[in-house]
Amino acid sequence: MISEQFPALIVVTPLILSFFIPVVGWWNRKLCLPIVLIALSVCLVSAFGILDTVIKHGTVHYRLGNWEPPWGIEYVIDHLNAYVAIIVSCIALLVAIYSKKSVEQELPEHKIPQFYTLFLLNITGLLGITVTGDVFNLYVLLEIASFSAYGLVAIGEEGALVASFRYVIMGTIGACLYLLGVGYLYIVTGSLNMADLAQLLPHLYHSKVVLVAFAFFMVGIAIKMALFPLHVWLPDAYTHAPSAVSAAIAATMTKVGAYVMIRIMFTVFKPYFSIETIPATTILGWVAVAAMIFGSILAIAQSDLKRMFCYILLAEVGYIVMGISLANRMGLTGAILHILNDAFMMACLFLVAGAIMYKMGTRDIRNFRYLHRKMPFTMAAFTIAALSVIGIPPTCGFFSKWYLILGAIYGGQWMFAVVLVLSSLLSAVVFFRVIEKVYFEPTVDIHNGESHEMVEVVRDEAPLSMLLPIFITVAGIMLLGIFSGKIISTVIQFAIPAGF
Amino acid sequence: MLEYIISKYNYWMYIVLILIGFYAMMAKNNLMKKLIGMGIFQWAIIFYFMSIGAKKGATTHIISGHGATQHIVRAVDFVNPLPSVLMLTAIVVGVATTGISLAILIAIYRRYGTLEEDEIIKKENSK
């Protein structure tokens, strides 16, 4: 049965097809995109197939080469993995459809096959991280995803090269610290399998080696997911990358980082270690608070639309980490729901930024006058996504924030709830600054006292292949909000790690 | 104290190396020196993994004989091959990092004509 092979297919299909793209692209460049679409469709179908199996029959164990764990490498997929895999493959497919026009405009023609190769490799790495049940395997796949991201960032606009080099340096430090953590755990346990480690570690929780390993893991992952004080690489890298790349990696990479954090904290290490033995959750909570406030405040200071979204993304990472750090049922529900919602919100916002860039050639907010008449559909999509980030019902952002606030109250962390509301208000300021510029341009100039003529603006909307993914993400934002109860009752309540 | 340091000298070596690499990555102005620091950082971790797998007087992990002729395997006699195997993968990862960074550095040099970070920032801002 092919459905038994889905855990392997989800990684192998994009990996193998990505090596065909340069060859095929050398022969005919038009065939690159169809190959990407085929690969990502297979991934999406496999991800849904796996989730279906997991819901019906419980956790899937896929033994590569039939070697028994802990000797062989094993793919373990439960509700949480399948859920993140669906998010990644869904966003990747949408961005692939979108990329056709935007890449043709932004990149020279001979770079298109390379772009699609790297894009598919990046998705391979991210999907691999979500399915694997082995800590060293996770490191290798993390690096596959990061390398392709370095390359994708480097082919962007002016300034992308230096941003990409800084990203390489920071990303390598993060990955190396993660590898050191793996080494420390290997010294004391002699195992690399996550389930095996989870069994062996409780006897060793008093050991300083395990403590240091945990610290290395946390700092390494925090760099990779751009948690607040370690975020410095993110704004430059994501701003200067090509539009399609920003949309894809902003929506998926930080979310996969959050997934790894949940895995390490609550599966490899048991919850009582992360919460009681050391105050990891308390530290993470306050770091998240800083991320939420500084992300929102720094976003207000930006005039470049994409850079503004980057700082909003930092605040969103703060929300997810805050949910993890609350470490109660409500908080984790909020965090896991926010992984999904934020993927769609960020994808939508960066896709809109790309569409504006495609038509206007600039992303400076000060030039956005009368944009609602020039690109009405794009700006409508932007408004809905903005409302979702602020957290206004019935958009999905409201529901995850609702669970986060409930979690903070149940956990007795009133401060976190206050900061969450404050950060939402700050993001309202951020977005209404743009909305005001676009929709409510005054007819009388305040400084000069001259009255403007009603300027004739011709409608000049982005092409359909760019609008369609934007509309799907917007529909996603609305539908995920409306059906959030259903998503929680079928998937998320089982995805919460054991022990809560 | 001295004995304590000497008895675990392999770990001290790796700590010193990793700090040298970290210093170069953070404090150096030249991008190529940063890259060299990154290499030292990665290799320090590889040395660390190699040293935890090392064992004096042990042999490779090959068991001879089948069935009745097979003698009991004593773990003391054999080196654990797994750290070395893991590091083969990590070396490949390190080569890939170095490769991609060098490619980026070449592109930076072509565009800005320098690899000094402050000069690059000056040229970016002057545009």
XYZ file of C-alpha atoms in Angstrom:
627
model
C 0.000 0.000 0.000
C 1.315 3.418 -0.945
C -0.198 5.052 2.119
C 2.292 3.167 4.300
C 5.148 4.822 2.423
C 3.891 8.393 2.909
C 6.448 9.251 5.651
C 9.292 8.448 3.251
C 7.624 9.979 0.186
C 7.159 13.327 1.887
C 10.961 13.719 2.075
C 12.172 11.660 -0.868
C 9.938 13.147 -3.591
C 11.079 16.787 -3.277
C 14.679 15.680 -2.637
C 14.959 13.600 -5.823
C 12.952 15.967 -8.016
C 15.052 18.924 -6.855
C 18.096 17.292 -8.492
C 16.221 16.952 -11.767
C 15.395 20.650 -11.948
C 18.858 21.979 -12.998
C 19.095 19.284 -15.685
C 15.599 19.880 -17.016
C 16.003 23.642 -16.664
C 19.125 23.506 -18.809
C 16.990 21.931 -21.535
C 13.780 23.937 -21.087
C 13.260 26.510 -18.334
C 9.478 26.380 -18.560
C 9.442 22.836 -17.159
C 10.984 23.823 -13.788
C 7.813 25.113 -12.179
C 5.629 22.096 -13.131
C 8.183 19.785 -11.475
C 8.081 21.886 -8.290
C 4.282 21.818 -8.328
C 4.213 18.034 -8.803
C 6.672 17.484 -5.953
C 4.825 19.776 -3.560
C 1.441 18.270 -4.486
C 2.804 14.833 -3.628
C 4.027 16.263 -0.306
C 0.652 17.811 0.465
C -1.238 14.613 -0.371
C 1.222 12.583 1.723
C 0.910 14.986 4.641
C -2.879 14.720 4.605
C -2.593 10.938 4.190
C -0.333 10.732 7.237
C -2.645 12.903 9.328
C -5.558 10.687 8.325
C -3.631 7.571 9.381
C -2.552 9.202 12.636
C -6.108 10.223 13.518
C -7.422 6.725 12.754
C -4.640 4.462 14.031
C -2.409 6.584 16.283
C 1.295 7.400 15.984
C 3.043 6.207 12.815
C 6.485 4.589 13.131
C 8.369 4.284 9.866
C 11.602 2.309 10.116
C 14.032 3.175 7.345
C 15.553 -0.026 5.944
C 13.603 -2.038 8.541
C 16.288 -1.401 11.184
C 14.888 -1.468 14.674
C 15.328 1.724 16.698
C 17.489 2.782 18.540
C 20.032 1.374 16.015
C 18.248 2.402 12.861
C 16.793 5.782 12.014
C 13.101 6.019 12.574
C 10.469 8.456 11.354
C 7.901 9.005 14.088
C 4.784 10.935 13.224
C 2.098 11.869 15.699
C -0.577 14.564 15.523
C 1.891 17.418 16.024
C 4.285 16.321 13.246
C 1.536 15.676 10.721
C -0.019 19.046 11.534
C 3.248 20.967 10.989
C 3.980 18.947 7.821
C 0.613 19.976 6.358
C 1.293 23.650 7.170
C 4.724 23.549 5.511
C 3.629 21.737 2.356
C 0.477 23.832 1.997
C 2.342 27.167 2.246
C 5.085 25.870 -0.048
C 2.561 24.911 -2.740
C 0.847 28.313 -2.557
C 4.157 30.159 -2.798
C 5.236 27.972 -5.713
C 2.111 28.995 -7.674
C 2.779 32.624 -6.749
C 6.478 32.506 -7.606
C 5.975 32.175 -11.390
C 5.455 35.881 -12.152
C 7.385 37.357 -9.268
C 10.533 35.335 -9.906
C 10.411 36.101 -13.633
C 10.449 39.781 -12.801
C 12.933 39.803 -9.927
C 15.574 37.337 -11.078
C 17.614 37.037 -14.288
C 16.346 34.192 -16.419
C 19.376 31.915 -16.057
C 18.954 31.849 -12.267
C 15.400 30.467 -12.331
C 16.351 26.741 -12.317
C 18.762 27.340 -9.418
C 16.042 29.180 -7.548
C 13.578 26.313 -7.869
C 16.214 23.736 -6.925
C 17.034 25.587 -3.714
C 13.364 26.204 -2.972
C 12.525 22.522 -3.218
C 15.588 21.564 -1.136
C 14.505 24.020 1.538
C 11.063 22.418 1.721
C 12.715 18.975 1.814
C 14.705 20.005 4.870
C 11.729 21.511 6.652
C 9.500 18.499 5.975
C 12.332 16.198 7.049
C 12.640 18.040 10.370
C 8.954 17.529 10.999
C 8.915 13.767 10.366
C 12.180 12.542 11.862
C 12.435 10.897 15.268
C 16.208 11.093 15.590
C 18.077 14.085 17.030
C 21.127 13.829 14.755
C 18.986 13.359 11.669
C 17.161 16.494 12.736
C 20.474 18.399 12.765
C 21.325 17.323 9.221
C 17.901 18.239 7.887
C 18.017 21.553 9.763
C 21.240 22.306 7.926
C 19.753 21.298 4.557
C 16.923 23.744 5.149
C 19.338 26.458 6.309
C 21.812 26.083 3.403
C 19.111 26.413 0.823
C 17.752 29.412 2.736
C 21.225 31.059 2.675
C 21.345 30.572 -1.079
C 17.793 31.794 -1.591
C 18.473 34.940 0.427
C 21.747 35.604 -1.411
C 20.097 35.800 -4.864
C 17.912 38.687 -3.700
C 18.208 42.414 -4.295
C 20.961 44.909 -3.360
C 22.290 44.212 0.131
C 21.167 40.595 0.113
C 24.719 39.272 -0.051
C 25.911 40.827 3.198
C 22.626 39.897 4.892
C 23.050 36.338 3.672
C 26.631 36.153 4.994
C 25.500 37.314 8.430
C 22.716 34.749 8.259
C 25.327 32.044 7.484
C 27.414 33.028 10.515
C 24.477 33.162 12.926
C 22.798 30.072 11.473
C 26.003 28.059 11.767
C 26.454 29.057 15.402
C 22.871 27.944 16.088
C 23.300 24.620 14.323
C 26.683 23.969 15.981
C 25.254 24.616 19.449
C 22.449 22.190 18.645
C 25.065 19.625 17.547
C 26.962 20.122 20.820
C 23.732 19.439 22.689
C 23.363 16.202 20.727
C 26.953 15.278 21.610
C 26.421 15.882 25.321
C 23.304 13.724 25.349
C 25.145 11.042 23.394
C 27.952 10.966 25.981
C 25.608 10.243 28.867
C 23.020 8.036 27.149
C 24.665 6.510 24.082
C 21.530 7.049 22.070
C 20.247 9.441 19.427
C 16.660 8.268 19.106
C 14.166 10.708 20.616
C 11.906 8.072 22.169
C 14.920 6.184 23.505
C 16.445 9.383 24.937
C 13.148 10.211 26.618
C 13.302 6.839 28.416
C 16.973 7.035 29.369
C 17.194 10.669 30.464
C 14.962 10.753 33.584
C 17.626 8.794 35.543
C 20.210 11.413 34.598
C 18.331 14.654 35.271
C 20.647 15.510 38.180
C 23.664 15.394 35.840
C 25.243 18.709 34.859
C 25.952 17.334 31.368
C 22.218 17.002 30.726
C 21.629 20.544 31.970
C 24.300 21.916 29.640
C 22.907 19.886 26.749
C 19.461 21.369 27.383
C 20.914 24.879 27.455
C 22.784 24.311 24.163
C 19.618 22.950 22.545
C 17.567 25.925 23.653
C 20.064 28.584 22.528
C 20.673 26.809 19.218
C 16.976 26.561 18.414
C 16.371 30.130 19.614
C 18.912 31.386 17.054
C 17.320 29.298 14.308
C 13.803 30.536 15.086
C 14.964 34.157 15.692
C 13.816 34.500 19.285
C 14.232 38.084 20.429
C 17.824 38.803 21.507
C 19.138 36.351 18.895
C 17.049 37.688 16.015
C 19.580 40.089 14.457
C 20.017 38.087 11.260
C 16.322 37.901 10.421
C 15.162 41.408 9.411
C 17.965 41.998 6.895
C 17.862 38.494 5.449
C 14.102 38.361 4.953
C 13.855 41.955 3.695
C 16.420 41.577 0.926
C 15.387 38.080 -0.212
C 13.176 37.743 -3.330
C 9.463 38.204 -2.507
C 8.504 34.567 -2.983
C 11.392 33.456 -0.773
C 10.442 35.820 2.039
C 6.876 34.535 1.932
C 7.946 30.900 2.011
C 10.646 31.015 4.655
C 8.999 33.600 6.909
C 5.865 31.476 7.024
C 7.570 28.135 7.555
C 11.090 28.275 9.020
C 10.309 29.998 12.310
C 7.283 27.740 12.755
C 9.362 24.621 12.259
C 11.803 26.071 14.820
C 8.915 26.399 17.268
C 7.992 22.782 16.548
C 11.558 21.637 17.309
C 11.468 23.593 20.549
C 8.247 21.850 21.647
C 9.740 18.463 20.680
C 12.982 18.948 22.600
C 11.377 20.495 25.677
C 8.464 18.144 26.121
C 9.288 14.916 24.260
C 13.052 14.398 24.556
C 13.123 16.070 27.963
C 10.031 15.386 30.026
C 7.846 18.351 31.037
C 8.836 18.135 34.691
C 12.500 18.643 33.752
C 11.801 21.715 31.606
C 9.425 23.228 34.154
C 10.536 22.167 37.627
C 14.164 20.998 37.580
C 15.368 24.174 35.900
C 13.361 27.380 35.409
C 13.566 27.108 31.601
C 9.942 28.026 31.041
C 10.191 31.112 33.262
C 13.239 32.396 31.366
C 11.615 31.654 28.013
C 8.462 33.433 29.132
C 10.268 36.683 29.901
C 12.309 36.450 26.706
C 9.022 36.046 24.837
C 7.616 39.113 26.583
C 10.632 41.108 25.407
C 10.190 39.717 21.881
C 6.524 40.734 21.755
C 7.114 44.298 22.952
C 10.312 45.033 21.016
C 9.030 43.368 17.840
C 5.922 45.528 17.825
C 7.739 48.755 18.742
C 10.496 48.249 16.165
C 7.830 47.516 13.541
C 6.350 50.979 14.103
C 9.721 52.551 13.273
C 10.001 50.975 9.800
C 9.050 52.609 6.524
C 9.859 49.574 4.360
C 6.762 47.349 4.256
C 8.658 44.052 4.177
C 11.010 45.075 6.998
C 7.956 46.044 9.036
C 6.518 42.556 8.524
C 9.857 41.074 9.625
C 9.583 42.812 13.002
C 5.938 41.749 13.271
C 7.205 38.206 12.669
C 9.572 38.595 15.642
C 6.618 39.529 17.833
C 4.674 36.526 16.500
C 7.577 34.209 17.414
C 7.267 35.771 20.874
C 3.583 34.769 21.060
C 4.348 31.157 20.153
C 7.225 30.920 22.648
C 5.067 32.503 25.328
C 2.457 29.793 24.745
C 5.162 27.133 25.062
C 6.576 28.729 28.202
C 3.187 28.797 29.930
C 3.335 24.987 29.824
C -0.302 24.363 30.550
C -3.003 22.901 28.328
C -4.522 26.204 27.260
C -1.182 27.886 26.590
C 0.106 25.012 24.476
C -3.171 24.863 22.545
C -2.728 28.545 21.812
C 0.913 28.079 20.789
C 0.200 25.156 18.463
C -2.843 26.902 16.974
C -0.758 30.041 16.506
C 1.857 28.043 14.547
C -0.871 27.344 11.961
C -2.512 30.777 12.045
C 0.735 32.684 11.944
C 1.976 30.635 8.981
C -1.076 31.749 6.997
C -0.976 35.362 8.214
C 2.721 35.803 7.463
C 2.400 34.069 4.090
C -0.463 36.427 3.197
C 1.365 39.576 4.323
C 4.617 38.758 2.524
C 2.714 37.716 -0.620
C 0.939 41.094 -0.558
C 4.297 42.849 -0.140
C 5.562 40.909 -3.160
C 2.508 41.868 -5.234
C 2.971 45.556 -4.362
C 6.664 45.264 -5.226
C 5.698 43.645 -8.549
C 3.392 46.477 -9.575
C 4.871 49.531 -7.851
C 8.576 48.671 -7.822
C 8.833 50.058 -4.285
C 7.864 48.967 -0.798
C 8.120 52.342 0.888
C 4.920 52.972 2.856
C 5.072 56.705 2.095
C 4.369 55.994 -1.595
C 1.221 54.005 -0.952
C -1.217 56.839 -1.606
C -4.385 55.745 -3.510
C -3.184 52.170 -3.599
C -6.675 50.969 -2.702
C -7.900 52.183 -6.068
C -4.946 50.839 -7.973
C -4.850 47.374 -6.362
C -8.202 46.921 -4.597
C -8.096 43.131 -4.195
C -4.546 43.041 -2.877
C -5.242 45.783 -0.366
C -8.445 44.059 0.772
C -6.403 40.927 1.413
C -3.828 42.998 3.282
C -6.529 44.521 5.475
C -7.956 41.133 6.442
C -4.501 39.764 7.238
C -3.753 42.894 9.272
C -6.970 42.475 11.256
C -5.965 38.890 11.905
C -2.525 39.879 13.209
C -4.148 42.459 15.475
C -6.570 39.772 16.620
C -10.068 40.801 15.623
C -12.703 38.065 15.335
C -13.693 36.164 13.181
C -10.159 36.047 11.758
C -7.945 33.253 13.018
C -5.520 35.498 14.926
C -8.202 36.202 17.504
C -8.655 32.577 18.488
C -5.025 31.713 19.108
C -4.566 34.904 21.124
C -7.703 34.016 23.062
C -6.223 30.663 24.050
C -2.888 32.289 24.886
C -4.566 34.801 27.190
C -6.629 32.032 28.811
C -3.418 30.061 29.288
C -1.708 33.050 30.890
C -4.631 33.539 33.264
C -4.793 29.843 34.193
C -1.047 29.868 34.747
C -1.398 32.883 37.026
C 0.857 34.935 34.748
C -1.161 38.142 34.648
C 1.818 40.071 33.342
C 1.945 37.913 30.200
C -1.746 38.513 29.503
C -1.258 42.273 29.859
C 1.778 42.266 27.561
C -0.127 40.197 25.004
C -2.935 42.738 24.860
C -0.435 45.604 24.783
C 1.471 44.010 21.921
C -1.794 43.538 19.998
C -2.570 47.225 20.465
C 0.906 48.127 19.222
C 0.416 45.973 16.137
C -2.884 47.786 15.580
C -0.877 51.026 15.473
C 1.569 49.437 13.022
C -1.087 48.263 10.606
C -3.461 51.203 10.802
C -0.564 53.471 9.878
C -0.432 51.637 6.534
C -4.200 51.323 6.168
C -4.588 55.045 6.763
C -1.998 55.834 4.100
C -3.695 53.524 1.609
C -7.393 54.200 2.209
C -7.805 57.513 4.006
C -5.489 59.926 2.270
C -6.791 63.403 3.178
C -7.901 65.574 0.261
C -6.363 68.675 1.824
C -2.647 68.722 2.477
C -2.190 69.807 6.079
C 1.272 71.290 5.637
C 0.714 73.363 2.517
C -3.019 73.950 2.751
C -3.487 73.044 -0.900
C -6.416 70.887 -1.791
C -5.660 67.865 -3.936
C -7.516 67.139 -7.098
C -9.122 63.727 -7.146
C -6.297 61.941 -8.878
C -7.275 59.633 -11.689
C -5.925 56.214 -10.664
C -6.157 53.383 -13.138
C -6.804 49.979 -11.692
C -3.657 47.965 -12.221
C -4.005 44.724 -10.283
C -1.383 41.992 -9.882
C -1.696 39.012 -12.281
C -4.084 36.189 -11.429
C -1.355 33.669 -10.625
C -0.247 36.027 -7.825
C -3.743 36.977 -6.674
C -4.952 33.395 -6.406
C -2.488 32.315 -3.662
C -3.196 35.576 -1.808
C -6.931 34.845 -1.905
C -6.382 31.267 -0.757
C -4.368 32.453 2.245
C -7.052 35.038 3.053
C -9.735 32.369 2.780
C -7.513 30.257 5.027
C -7.322 33.056 7.591
C -11.123 33.346 7.706
C -11.857 29.598 7.597
C -9.227 28.696 10.197
C -10.859 31.238 12.466
C -14.359 29.891 11.916
C -13.338 26.235 12.223
C -10.735 26.688 14.965
C -12.888 24.692 17.411
C -12.986 21.792 14.980
C -9.217 21.918 14.413
C -8.608 21.864 18.163
C -10.974 18.975 18.814
C -9.667 16.768 15.974
C -5.921 17.503 15.957
C -4.492 19.935 18.488
C -5.835 18.381 21.667
C -3.955 15.181 20.715
C -0.901 17.126 19.529
C -0.224 18.537 22.996
C 2.740 16.613 24.420
C 2.068 13.898 26.974
C 2.089 15.050 30.587
C -0.298 18.014 30.363
C 43.602 21.011 40.132
C 46.321 20.566 37.521
C 45.646 16.848 37.401
C 41.983 17.565 36.900
C 42.804 19.776 33.934
C 45.291 17.343 32.432
C 43.047 14.318 32.858
C 40.406 15.936 30.673
C 42.747 17.788 28.320
C 40.759 16.813 25.218
C 37.730 18.733 26.483
C 39.860 21.758 27.382
C 41.334 21.753 23.894
C 37.898 21.780 22.345
C 36.734 24.588 24.649
C 39.769 26.717 23.750
C 39.268 26.096 20.039
C 35.556 26.842 20.142
C 36.233 30.127 21.967
C 38.884 31.133 19.417
C 36.395 30.448 16.639
C 33.636 32.327 18.414
C 35.898 35.325 19.027
C 36.903 35.453 15.371
C 33.303 35.271 14.218
C 32.117 38.030 16.523
C 35.039 40.466 16.732
C 36.876 40.361 13.398
C 36.182 43.038 10.834
C 37.286 41.092 7.788
C 34.593 38.753 6.446
C 37.164 36.152 5.418
C 38.504 36.037 8.980
C 34.953 35.577 10.207
C 34.641 32.634 7.845
C 37.913 31.133 9.147
C 36.566 31.571 12.685
C 33.440 29.720 11.647
C 35.594 26.889 10.329
C 37.497 26.659 13.623
C 34.200 26.655 15.512
C 32.850 23.748 13.482
C 36.068 21.769 13.618
C 36.267 22.176 17.388
C 32.947 20.369 17.656
C 34.143 17.653 15.302
C 37.305 17.171 17.443
C 35.117 16.956 20.501
C 33.006 14.189 18.978
C 36.143 12.338 17.826
C 37.655 12.504 21.313
C 34.584 10.993 22.955
C 34.788 8.058 20.544
C 38.537 7.481 21.014
C 39.837 4.578 23.059
C 43.401 3.372 23.768
C 44.389 -0.109 22.645
C 41.043 -0.935 21.061
C 40.468 -2.224 17.577
C 38.032 -1.675 14.735
C 34.519 -2.860 14.929
C 34.783 -6.099 12.964
C 33.707 -9.419 14.473
C 35.272 -12.505 12.904
C 33.877 -16.009 12.948
C 30.350 -17.381 12.931
C 28.326 -19.693 15.094
C 30.487 -21.927 17.298
C 33.759 -20.148 16.504
C 32.380 -16.774 17.540
C 33.755 -15.634 20.878
C 32.085 -13.309 23.305
C 32.302 -9.681 22.242
C 33.908 -7.490 24.881
C 32.998 -3.859 24.410
C 36.372 -2.798 25.879
C 38.181 -4.215 22.866
C 36.316 -2.219 20.278
C 36.055 1.441 19.396
C 32.568 2.858 19.171
C 32.250 3.726 15.483
C 29.157 5.900 15.815
C 30.817 9.239 16.734
C 33.118 8.887 13.720
C 30.188 8.066 11.467
C 28.219 11.030 12.752
C 31.190 13.288 12.148
C 31.488 12.123 8.542
C 28.074 13.705 8.055
C 29.043 16.768 10.078
C 32.194 17.210 7.963
C 30.037 17.175 4.841
C 27.819 19.797 6.445
C 30.925 21.849 7.296
C 32.224 21.607 3.717
C 28.859 22.758 2.425
C 28.826 25.738 4.814
C 32.341 26.741 3.791
C 31.466 26.366 0.129
C 28.349 28.489 0.271
C 30.106 31.161 2.389
C 33.034 31.354 -0.030
C 30.602 31.731 -2.924
C 28.861 34.572 -1.095
C 32.230 36.179 -0.289
C 33.257 36.082 -3.964
C 29.996 37.766 -4.902
C 30.470 40.380 -2.154
C 34.008 41.102 -3.340
C 32.828 41.509 -6.928
C 30.133 43.951 -5.930
C 31.909 46.033 -3.279
C 35.573 45.474 -4.106
C 36.441 44.813 -0.453
C 35.874 42.309 2.328
C 36.236 44.739 5.255
C 32.876 45.014 6.958
C 33.067 48.734 7.844
C 33.973 49.667 4.252
C 31.056 47.614 2.912
C 28.659 49.337 5.315
C 30.062 52.730 4.267
C 29.557 51.901 0.591
C 26.005 50.662 1.238
C 25.047 53.792 3.133
C 26.578 56.184 0.620
C 24.233 54.915 -2.117
